[in-house]
Amino acid sequence: MPGFEFFGDEERKELNDVLESGILMRYGFDAARKGHWKAKELEQAITETFGCKYAQLTSSGTAALTTAMSALGIGFGHEVIMPCFTFVASFEAVLSVGAVPVLVDVDETLTLNPDAVRKAITGNTKCIMPVHMCGSMADLDALKVICGEYNLLLLEDACQSIGATYKGEMLGTIGDAGTFSFDFVKTITCGEGGVVMTNKENIYLNSDGYTDHGHDHLGVDRGADLHPFVGYNFRISELHAAVGLAQVRKLNSFLIVQKRNHAQLKSIFMQVPEISYRVIPDEAGDSCTFLSWFLPTEEITRAVVTELKLQGIAAGNFYWYDNNWHYIRKWDHLKNAKTLNILSDVQRNALVQLQKTDFSSSDAIMGRCISTAISLTWTPEQIREKGERIIAVVRQVLQQSAVSA
Ligand SMILES: *Cc1c(COP(=O)(O)O)cnc(C)c1O
């Protein structure tokens, strides 16, 4: 799953270029940097690899989401519709620009349920933000239709789905803007980092300025730049960009290994007819970072999770329903509006309202779901052993539950 599993000579070489010049900043110092512009090169490589017109690197995926929202003009008084299964960064970014995160149900795609999105639209809705969780995609055609009908922006949080495609287009390049994270556990890593991708020049120019204090980057040097708007500092460093540059060149080889390992594991799971799988709107586009599977009931799923732990083979098998980072059920800090800064009344009221919001249809899905992370380093032998041990646990639990029924 993560690019750090394949950290090696390529990354060290790119890093050494930066260490030898000592210019760790992405802008300026033209003479001293000896021709090395790692952040610029990585942005160029991203536009080529993913097929988008523009890419703006940031210091994290969370910063990329905040930047994208600012660049799209999302702020106070606006609502952003997003799924209740994601990573906390998605709502953090919405709150950071003064907007209201409107959390809605997921379906068996483990991403936004288009019907739930429709029901959540109000006069204040500005944007739909699908989160392409666990390597695979939301039903983008259905969401695009809704965006068209209500004149809404589409912002893709593709932080977890680097290299996945939907009908031939790369996730993150399909909406008005899209983001990747290059944090340490993502498909390619910079250590820390992220990117905003877009095909619209004004959104790119806004992102470029916003991540660097509003600089227009048109002056002969930084001191001569103008500031058409107020920005922030979400710059990536040359050190981080150097690592990313080596990683993006290896993405294709990561994806090949990931898909092969995923296919082998799934073929073992397929021996158990009671196991079903995540619905994937375009199966061929799955980046295969995870195999996400369902069991018939929450009770059976919990028993399987418990037994995997008892047998010491739970590592890499994620039961999101009990997870503090990824699902609404455990987000008490959000539901109690626990922030350090003072929120607007509109934001606080919307968050507190989440305590009473009905997420039972998502619960019915997430309570039965386990996602198995696909490692790049597994040998075929290890996959066979892992898979066989997991399905033995599943069969044992299914048998016990049939006996007690
Ligand atoms: C990792 C992640 C982010 C945030 O990325 P960071 O680089 O860790 O800030 C945002 N959204 C999702 C879905 C993620 O998985």
CSV table of C-alpha atoms and ligand atoms in Angstrom, one decimal:
chain,number,residue,atom,x,y,z
A,1,MET,CA,0.0,0.0,0.0
A,2,PRO,CA,2.4,2.8,1.0
A,3,GLY,CA,5.3,4.0,-1.1
A,4,PHE,CA,7.6,4.0,2.0
A,5,GLU,CA,7.8,0.3,1.5
A,6,PHE,CA,9.9,0.9,-1.6
A,7,PHE,CA,12.2,3.8,-0.3
A,8,GLY,CA,15.6,3.4,-1.8
A,9,ASP,CA,18.5,4.8,-3.9
A,10,GLU,CA,16.2,6.8,-6.2
A,11,GLU,CA,14.9,8.9,-3.3
A,12,ARG,CA,18.4,9.3,-1.8
A,13,LYS,CA,19.7,10.5,-5.2
A,14,GLU,CA,17.1,13.2,-5.5
A,15,LEU,CA,17.6,14.2,-1.8
A,16,ASN,CA,21.3,14.5,-2.3
A,17,ASP,CA,20.9,17.0,-5.2
A,18,VAL,CA,19.1,19.3,-2.7
A,19,LEU,CA,21.5,18.6,0.2
A,20,GLU,CA,24.5,19.4,-2.1
A,21,SER,CA,23.2,22.8,-3.0
A,22,GLY,CA,21.7,23.5,0.5
A,23,ILE,CA,18.7,25.3,-1.0
A,24,LEU,CA,15.8,23.8,0.8
A,25,MET,CA,13.2,26.3,-0.4
A,26,ARG,CA,11.2,25.9,-3.5
A,27,TYR,CA,11.3,29.6,-4.6
A,28,GLY,CA,14.2,31.9,-5.4
A,29,PHE,CA,18.0,31.6,-4.8
A,30,ASP,CA,18.3,30.9,-8.5
A,31,ALA,CA,22.1,30.9,-8.8
A,32,ALA,CA,22.8,29.0,-5.7
A,33,ARG,CA,20.5,26.1,-6.5
A,34,LYS,CA,22.6,24.7,-9.3
A,35,GLY,CA,19.6,24.1,-11.5
A,36,HIS,CA,17.6,22.0,-9.0
A,37,TRP,CA,13.9,22.8,-8.8
A,38,LYS,CA,12.5,19.7,-7.2
A,39,ALA,CA,9.0,21.1,-6.4
A,40,LYS,CA,8.6,22.5,-10.0
A,41,GLU,CA,9.8,19.2,-11.5
A,42,LEU,CA,7.4,17.3,-9.3
A,43,GLU,CA,4.5,19.5,-10.3
A,44,GLN,CA,5.4,18.9,-13.9
A,45,ALA,CA,5.6,15.2,-13.4
A,46,ILE,CA,2.2,15.2,-11.7
A,47,THR,CA,0.5,17.0,-14.6
A,48,GLU,CA,2.0,14.4,-17.0
A,49,THR,CA,1.4,11.3,-14.8
A,50,PHE,CA,-2.2,12.1,-13.9
A,51,GLY,CA,-3.2,14.1,-17.1
A,52,CYS,CA,-4.3,17.4,-15.6
A,53,LYS,CA,-3.3,20.9,-16.8
A,54,TYR,CA,-2.1,22.3,-13.4
A,55,ALA,CA,-0.7,21.0,-10.1
A,56,GLN,CA,0.2,23.0,-7.0
A,57,LEU,CA,2.1,21.3,-4.3
A,58,THR,CA,1.4,21.9,-0.6
A,59,SER,CA,2.8,21.0,2.7
A,60,SER,CA,0.2,18.3,3.3
A,61,GLY,CA,-3.0,16.8,1.9
A,62,THR,CA,-5.0,18.7,4.6
A,63,ALA,CA,-3.4,21.9,3.4
A,64,ALA,CA,-4.2,20.9,-0.2
A,65,LEU,CA,-7.9,20.6,0.7
A,66,THR,CA,-7.9,24.0,2.5
A,67,THR,CA,-6.1,25.5,-0.5
A,68,ALA,CA,-8.5,24.0,-3.0
A,69,MET,CA,-11.5,25.3,-1.0
A,70,SER,CA,-10.1,28.8,-0.8
A,71,ALA,CA,-9.1,28.7,-4.5
A,72,LEU,CA,-12.7,27.7,-5.3
A,73,GLY,CA,-14.1,30.5,-3.3
A,74,ILE,CA,-15.7,28.3,-0.6
A,75,GLY,CA,-16.1,30.1,2.8
A,76,PHE,CA,-18.5,31.6,5.3
A,77,GLY,CA,-22.2,30.8,4.7
A,78,HIS,CA,-21.4,27.8,2.4
A,79,GLU,CA,-22.1,24.2,3.0
A,80,VAL,CA,-19.9,21.4,1.7
A,81,ILE,CA,-21.5,18.0,1.4
A,82,MET,CA,-19.1,15.2,2.3
A,83,PRO,CA,-19.3,11.5,3.4
A,84,CYS,CA,-19.5,10.3,7.0
A,85,PHE,CA,-16.8,7.8,6.3
A,86,THR,CA,-13.5,9.6,5.5
A,87,PHE,CA,-10.5,10.9,7.3
A,88,VAL,CA,-10.8,13.7,9.8
A,89,ALA,CA,-8.8,16.0,7.5
A,90,SER,CA,-11.8,16.3,5.2
A,91,PHE,CA,-14.0,18.2,7.7
A,92,GLU,CA,-11.1,20.0,9.3
A,93,ALA,CA,-10.4,21.6,5.9
A,94,VAL,CA,-14.1,22.6,5.5
A,95,LEU,CA,-14.1,24.2,9.0
A,96,SER,CA,-10.8,26.0,8.3
A,97,VAL,CA,-12.3,28.1,5.6
A,98,GLY,CA,-15.3,29.0,7.7
A,99,ALA,CA,-17.8,26.7,5.8
A,100,VAL,CA,-20.1,24.0,7.2
A,101,PRO,CA,-19.3,20.3,6.6
A,102,VAL,CA,-22.6,18.5,5.9
A,103,LEU,CA,-22.0,14.8,6.6
A,104,VAL,CA,-24.2,12.3,4.7
A,105,ASP,CA,-24.5,8.6,4.3
A,106,VAL,CA,-22.2,6.3,2.4
A,107,ASP,CA,-23.4,3.3,0.4
A,108,GLU,CA,-21.7,0.0,-0.5
A,109,THR,CA,-19.2,1.9,-2.6
A,110,LEU,CA,-17.9,3.1,0.9
A,111,THR,CA,-18.2,6.6,-0.6
A,112,LEU,CA,-21.0,9.2,-1.0
A,113,ASN,CA,-24.5,7.8,-1.6
A,114,PRO,CA,-25.8,10.1,-4.4
A,115,ASP,CA,-29.4,9.9,-3.0
A,116,ALA,CA,-28.2,11.1,0.4
A,117,VAL,CA,-26.3,13.9,-1.3
A,118,ARG,CA,-29.5,15.0,-3.1
A,119,LYS,CA,-31.5,15.1,0.1
A,120,ALA,CA,-28.8,17.2,1.8
A,121,ILE,CA,-28.9,20.1,-0.7
A,122,THR,CA,-30.0,23.5,0.5
A,123,GLY,CA,-29.8,27.0,-0.8
A,124,ASN,CA,-26.4,27.3,1.0
A,125,THR,CA,-24.8,24.2,-0.7
A,126,LYS,CA,-21.7,25.3,-2.6
A,127,CYS,CA,-19.7,22.1,-3.2
A,128,ILE,CA,-19.9,18.3,-3.2
A,129,MET,CA,-16.8,16.7,-1.9
A,130,PRO,CA,-16.6,13.0,-2.6
A,131,VAL,CA,-13.8,11.1,-0.8
A,132,HIS,CA,-12.4,8.3,-2.8
A,133,MET,CA,-11.7,6.1,0.2
A,134,CYS,CA,-9.3,3.1,0.4
A,135,GLY,CA,-8.0,3.3,-3.1
A,136,SER,CA,-11.3,3.3,-5.0
A,137,MET,CA,-13.9,5.7,-6.4
A,138,ALA,CA,-17.2,7.3,-5.8
A,139,ASP,CA,-19.9,7.2,-8.4
A,140,LEU,CA,-18.7,10.3,-10.1
A,141,ASP,CA,-21.2,10.3,-13.0
A,142,ALA,CA,-24.1,10.4,-10.6
A,143,LEU,CA,-22.4,13.2,-8.6
A,144,LYS,CA,-21.6,15.2,-11.7
A,145,VAL,CA,-25.3,15.1,-12.7
A,146,ILE,CA,-26.2,16.5,-9.3
A,147,CYS,CA,-23.6,19.2,-9.5
A,148,GLY,CA,-24.9,20.2,-13.0
A,149,GLU,CA,-28.5,20.3,-11.8
A,150,TYR,CA,-27.8,22.6,-8.8
A,151,ASN,CA,-24.7,24.4,-10.2
A,152,LEU,CA,-22.4,23.1,-7.5
A,153,LEU,CA,-18.6,22.7,-7.4
A,154,LEU,CA,-17.1,19.2,-7.4
A,155,LEU,CA,-14.0,18.8,-5.2
A,156,GLU,CA,-12.4,15.4,-5.1
A,157,ASP,CA,-10.6,14.3,-2.0
A,158,ALA,CA,-8.5,11.7,-3.7
A,159,CYS,CA,-5.8,11.6,-1.0
A,160,GLN,CA,-6.1,7.9,-0.6
A,161,SER,CA,-6.6,7.0,-4.3
A,162,ILE,CA,-3.4,8.0,-6.1
A,163,GLY,CA,-3.3,6.2,-9.4
A,164,ALA,CA,-6.9,5.0,-9.4
A,165,THR,CA,-9.1,5.9,-12.5
A,166,TYR,CA,-12.7,6.3,-13.3
A,167,LYS,CA,-13.7,5.6,-16.9
A,168,GLY,CA,-10.2,6.2,-18.0
A,169,GLU,CA,-9.5,9.4,-16.2
A,170,MET,CA,-7.4,9.7,-13.1
A,171,LEU,CA,-9.2,10.3,-9.8
A,172,GLY,CA,-8.4,13.8,-8.6
A,173,THR,CA,-8.5,15.3,-12.1
A,174,ILE,CA,-12.2,14.9,-12.8
A,175,GLY,CA,-13.8,17.6,-10.6
A,176,ASP,CA,-13.3,21.3,-10.6
A,177,ALA,CA,-10.3,20.5,-8.4
A,178,GLY,CA,-8.9,17.4,-6.7
A,179,THR,CA,-6.3,16.7,-4.0
A,180,PHE,CA,-3.7,14.0,-3.2
A,181,SER,CA,-1.9,13.5,0.1
A,182,PHE,CA,1.8,12.5,0.1
A,183,ASP,CA,2.0,11.8,3.8
A,184,PHE,CA,4.0,8.9,5.0
A,185,VAL,CA,1.4,6.2,4.6
A,186,LYS,CA,0.0,7.1,1.2
A,187,THR,CA,0.5,5.4,-2.1
A,188,ILE,CA,3.4,7.7,-2.9
A,189,THR,CA,5.0,9.7,-0.2
A,190,CYS,CA,7.0,12.9,0.3
A,191,GLY,CA,7.3,12.3,4.1
A,192,GLU,CA,4.7,15.1,4.3
A,193,GLY,CA,3.1,16.8,1.4
A,194,GLY,CA,0.1,17.2,-0.9
A,195,VAL,CA,-1.1,18.6,-4.2
A,196,VAL,CA,-4.1,20.5,-5.7
A,197,MET,CA,-4.8,19.4,-9.2
A,198,THR,CA,-7.1,21.3,-11.6
A,199,ASN,CA,-7.7,22.0,-15.3
A,200,LYS,CA,-8.8,25.6,-14.6
A,201,GLU,CA,-6.2,28.3,-14.8
A,202,ASN,CA,-7.8,30.6,-12.3
A,203,ILE,CA,-8.1,27.9,-9.7
A,204,TYR,CA,-4.5,27.0,-10.2
A,205,LEU,CA,-3.3,30.7,-9.9
A,206,ASN,CA,-5.4,31.1,-6.8
A,207,SER,CA,-3.8,27.9,-5.3
A,208,ASP,CA,-0.3,29.0,-6.3
A,209,GLY,CA,-0.7,32.4,-4.6
A,210,TYR,CA,-2.6,31.1,-1.6
A,211,THR,CA,0.0,28.5,-0.6
A,212,ASP,CA,2.7,31.3,-0.5
A,213,HIS,CA,1.2,34.3,1.3
A,214,GLY,CA,-0.6,35.6,-1.8
A,215,HIS,CA,2.5,36.1,-3.8
A,216,ASP,CA,1.7,36.5,-7.5
A,217,HIS,CA,5.2,35.1,-8.4
A,218,LEU,CA,5.5,37.6,-11.2
A,219,GLY,CA,8.2,39.8,-9.8
A,220,VAL,CA,11.9,39.6,-10.7
A,221,ASP,CA,12.5,38.4,-7.1
A,222,ARG,CA,10.2,37.5,-4.1
A,223,GLY,CA,10.5,41.1,-2.8
A,224,ALA,CA,9.1,42.5,-6.0
A,225,ASP,CA,6.0,40.1,-6.1
A,226,LEU,CA,2.6,41.7,-5.6
A,227,HIS,CA,-0.1,40.3,-3.4
A,228,PRO,CA,-3.5,40.4,-5.1
A,229,PHE,CA,-5.1,38.6,-2.2
A,230,VAL,CA,-4.4,37.4,1.4
A,231,GLY,CA,-2.8,34.0,1.5
A,232,TYR,CA,-1.1,31.6,3.9
A,233,ASN,CA,2.0,29.5,4.0
A,234,PHE,CA,1.3,25.9,2.8
A,235,ARG,CA,4.6,25.6,0.9
A,236,ILE,CA,6.3,22.3,0.4
A,237,SER,CA,10.1,22.1,0.9
A,238,GLU,CA,12.6,21.0,-1.7
A,239,LEU,CA,13.5,18.1,0.5
A,240,HIS,CA,10.0,16.7,0.6
A,241,ALA,CA,9.5,17.4,-3.1
A,242,ALA,CA,12.7,15.5,-3.9
A,243,VAL,CA,11.4,12.4,-2.2
A,244,GLY,CA,8.1,12.7,-4.1
A,245,LEU,CA,9.9,13.1,-7.4
A,246,ALA,CA,11.6,9.7,-7.0
A,247,GLN,CA,8.3,8.2,-5.8
A,248,VAL,CA,6.1,9.4,-8.6
A,249,ARG,CA,8.4,7.8,-11.1
A,250,LYS,CA,7.8,4.5,-9.4
A,251,LEU,CA,4.0,4.8,-9.1
A,252,ASN,CA,3.3,2.5,-12.0
A,253,SER,CA,5.4,-0.3,-10.6
A,254,PHE,CA,3.7,0.2,-7.2
A,255,LEU,CA,0.3,-0.1,-8.9
A,256,ILE,CA,1.3,-3.3,-10.8
A,257,VAL,CA,2.4,-5.0,-7.6
A,258,GLN,CA,-0.6,-3.8,-5.6
A,259,LYS,CA,-3.1,-5.1,-8.3
A,260,ARG,CA,-1.3,-8.4,-8.5
A,261,ASN,CA,-1.3,-8.9,-4.7
A,262,HIS,CA,-4.9,-7.7,-4.4
A,263,ALA,CA,-6.0,-10.2,-7.1
A,264,GLN,CA,-4.3,-13.1,-5.4
A,265,LEU,CA,-5.8,-12.3,-2.0
A,266,LYS,CA,-9.3,-11.8,-3.4
A,267,SER,CA,-9.1,-15.1,-5.2
A,268,ILE,CA,-8.6,-16.8,-1.8
A,269,PHE,CA,-11.4,-14.9,-0.2
A,270,MET,CA,-13.7,-15.9,-3.1
A,271,GLN,CA,-13.7,-19.5,-1.7
A,272,VAL,CA,-16.1,-18.3,1.0
A,273,PRO,CA,-19.5,-17.5,-0.6
A,274,GLU,CA,-20.7,-15.6,2.5
A,275,ILE,CA,-18.1,-12.9,1.9
A,276,SER,CA,-19.2,-10.0,-0.4
A,277,TYR,CA,-17.2,-7.0,-1.7
A,278,ARG,CA,-17.3,-3.3,-1.9
A,279,VAL,CA,-19.2,-2.0,-4.9
A,280,ILE,CA,-16.7,-0.4,-7.3
A,281,PRO,CA,-18.3,1.9,-9.9
A,282,ASP,CA,-15.4,1.2,-12.4
A,283,GLU,CA,-13.7,-2.0,-11.3
A,284,ALA,CA,-10.8,-1.6,-13.7
A,285,GLY,CA,-9.9,1.7,-12.1
A,286,ASP,CA,-9.4,0.4,-8.6
A,287,SER,CA,-5.9,1.2,-7.4
A,288,CYS,CA,-6.1,-1.9,-5.1
A,289,THR,CA,-4.5,-0.4,-2.0
A,290,PHE,CA,-7.1,-2.3,0.0
A,291,LEU,CA,-9.4,-5.2,-0.4
A,292,SER,CA,-12.7,-4.1,1.3
A,293,TRP,CA,-15.1,-6.9,2.1
A,294,PHE,CA,-18.4,-7.5,3.9
A,295,LEU,CA,-19.7,-10.2,6.2
A,296,PRO,CA,-23.5,-11.0,6.6
A,297,THR,CA,-24.0,-9.2,10.0
A,298,GLU,CA,-22.3,-6.8,12.4
A,299,GLU,CA,-22.2,-9.6,15.0
A,300,ILE,CA,-20.4,-12.0,12.7
A,301,THR,CA,-18.0,-9.2,11.6
A,302,ARG,CA,-17.2,-8.3,15.2
A,303,ALA,CA,-16.6,-12.0,16.1
A,304,VAL,CA,-14.2,-12.3,13.1
A,305,VAL,CA,-12.3,-9.1,14.2
A,306,THR,CA,-12.0,-10.5,17.7
A,307,GLU,CA,-10.8,-13.9,16.5
A,308,LEU,CA,-8.2,-12.3,14.1
A,309,LYS,CA,-6.8,-10.4,17.2
A,310,LEU,CA,-6.8,-13.5,19.3
A,311,GLN,CA,-4.8,-15.4,16.6
A,312,GLY,CA,-2.4,-12.4,16.2
A,313,ILE,CA,-3.3,-11.8,12.5
A,314,ALA,CA,-5.4,-8.6,12.9
A,315,ALA,CA,-2.6,-6.2,11.7
A,316,GLY,CA,-3.5,-4.6,8.4
A,317,ASN,CA,-7.2,-5.6,8.7
A,318,PHE,CA,-9.2,-2.4,9.5
A,319,TYR,CA,-12.6,-2.4,11.1
A,320,TRP,CA,-13.5,1.2,10.4
A,321,TYR,CA,-16.7,1.1,12.4
A,322,ASP,CA,-14.7,1.2,15.7
A,323,ASN,CA,-12.0,3.4,14.3
A,324,ASN,CA,-11.4,6.9,15.9
A,325,TRP,CA,-10.1,8.5,12.7
A,326,HIS,CA,-12.4,7.5,9.9
A,327,TYR,CA,-16.1,7.2,10.8
A,328,ILE,CA,-18.7,9.5,12.3
A,329,ARG,CA,-19.5,7.2,15.2
A,330,LYS,CA,-16.3,8.0,17.1
A,331,TRP,CA,-16.0,11.7,16.2
A,332,ASP,CA,-17.2,13.0,19.6
A,333,HIS,CA,-14.9,16.0,19.3
A,334,LEU,CA,-16.6,17.0,16.1
A,335,LYS,CA,-20.2,16.3,17.4
A,336,ASN,CA,-19.4,18.4,20.5
A,337,ALA,CA,-17.9,21.2,18.4
A,338,LYS,CA,-14.6,21.0,20.4
A,339,THR,CA,-12.4,23.5,18.7
A,340,LEU,CA,-9.7,25.8,20.1
A,341,ASN,CA,-10.8,28.8,18.0
A,342,ILE,CA,-14.3,30.1,18.2
A,343,LEU,CA,-16.6,28.8,15.5
A,344,SER,CA,-19.4,30.8,13.9
A,345,ASP,CA,-22.8,30.0,15.3
A,346,VAL,CA,-23.8,28.4,12.0
A,347,GLN,CA,-20.9,26.0,12.1
A,348,ARG,CA,-21.3,25.2,15.8
A,349,ASN,CA,-25.1,24.5,15.4
A,350,ALA,CA,-24.5,22.3,12.4
A,351,LEU,CA,-21.9,20.2,14.3
A,352,VAL,CA,-24.0,19.8,17.4
A,353,GLN,CA,-26.9,18.7,15.2
A,354,LEU,CA,-24.7,15.7,14.1
A,355,GLN,CA,-25.4,14.2,17.5
A,356,LYS,CA,-29.0,13.6,16.5
A,357,THR,CA,-28.4,12.8,12.8
A,358,ASP,CA,-29.5,9.4,11.7
A,359,PHE,CA,-26.6,7.4,10.2
A,360,SER,CA,-28.2,4.0,10.6
A,361,SER,CA,-27.9,3.2,6.9
A,362,SER,CA,-24.2,3.9,7.0
A,363,ASP,CA,-23.9,1.9,10.3
A,364,ALA,CA,-25.5,-1.1,8.6
A,365,ILE,CA,-22.7,-1.0,6.0
A,366,MET,CA,-19.7,0.0,8.0
A,367,GLY,CA,-20.6,-2.4,10.8
A,368,ARG,CA,-20.1,-5.3,8.4
A,369,CYS,CA,-17.0,-4.0,6.6
A,370,ILE,CA,-13.3,-5.0,7.0
A,371,SER,CA,-10.6,-3.5,4.8
A,372,THR,CA,-7.4,-5.5,4.3
A,373,ALA,CA,-4.4,-3.3,3.4
A,374,ILE,CA,-2.4,-4.6,0.5
A,375,SER,CA,1.3,-4.6,1.1
A,376,LEU,CA,3.8,-4.1,-1.7
A,377,THR,CA,6.4,-6.4,0.0
A,378,TRP,CA,4.3,-9.6,0.3
A,379,THR,CA,5.5,-12.7,-1.5
A,380,PRO,CA,2.9,-14.9,-3.1
A,381,GLU,CA,3.6,-17.5,-0.4
A,382,GLN,CA,2.9,-14.9,2.3
A,383,ILE,CA,-0.4,-13.8,0.6
A,384,ARG,CA,-1.5,-17.5,0.4
A,385,GLU,CA,-0.8,-18.0,4.1
A,386,LYS,CA,-2.4,-14.7,5.2
A,387,GLY,CA,-5.5,-15.3,3.0
A,388,GLU,CA,-5.9,-18.9,4.2
A,389,ARG,CA,-5.7,-18.0,7.8
A,390,ILE,CA,-8.2,-15.2,7.5
A,391,ILE,CA,-10.8,-17.3,5.6
A,392,ALA,CA,-10.3,-20.1,8.2
A,393,VAL,CA,-11.3,-17.6,10.9
A,394,VAL,CA,-14.3,-16.5,8.8
A,395,ARG,CA,-15.4,-20.1,8.3
A,396,GLN,CA,-15.0,-20.9,12.0
A,397,VAL,CA,-17.1,-17.9,13.0
A,398,LEU,CA,-19.8,-18.6,10.4
A,399,GLN,CA,-20.1,-22.1,11.6
A,400,GLN,CA,-20.4,-21.1,15.2
A,401,SER,CA,-23.1,-18.5,14.4
A,402,ALA,CA,-25.0,-21.2,12.4
A,403,VAL,CA,-24.9,-23.6,15.4
A,404,SER,CA,-26.1,-21.0,17.9
A,405,ALA,CA,-28.9,-19.8,15.6
B,1,LIG,C1,-4.4,11.3,4.4
B,1,LIG,C2,-5.7,12.0,4.0
B,1,LIG,C3,-5.9,13.3,4.0
B,1,LIG,C4,-4.9,14.3,4.6
B,1,LIG,O1,-3.7,14.2,4.2
B,1,LIG,P1,-2.4,14.6,5.1
B,1,LIG,O2,-1.3,14.7,4.1
B,1,LIG,O3,-2.2,13.6,6.1
B,1,LIG,O4,-2.7,16.0,5.7
B,1,LIG,C5,-7.1,13.9,3.6
B,1,LIG,N1,-8.2,13.1,3.2
B,1,LIG,C6,-8.0,11.7,3.2
B,1,LIG,C7,-9.2,10.9,2.8
B,1,LIG,C8,-6.8,11.1,3.7
B,1,LIG,O5,-6.7,9.8,3.7
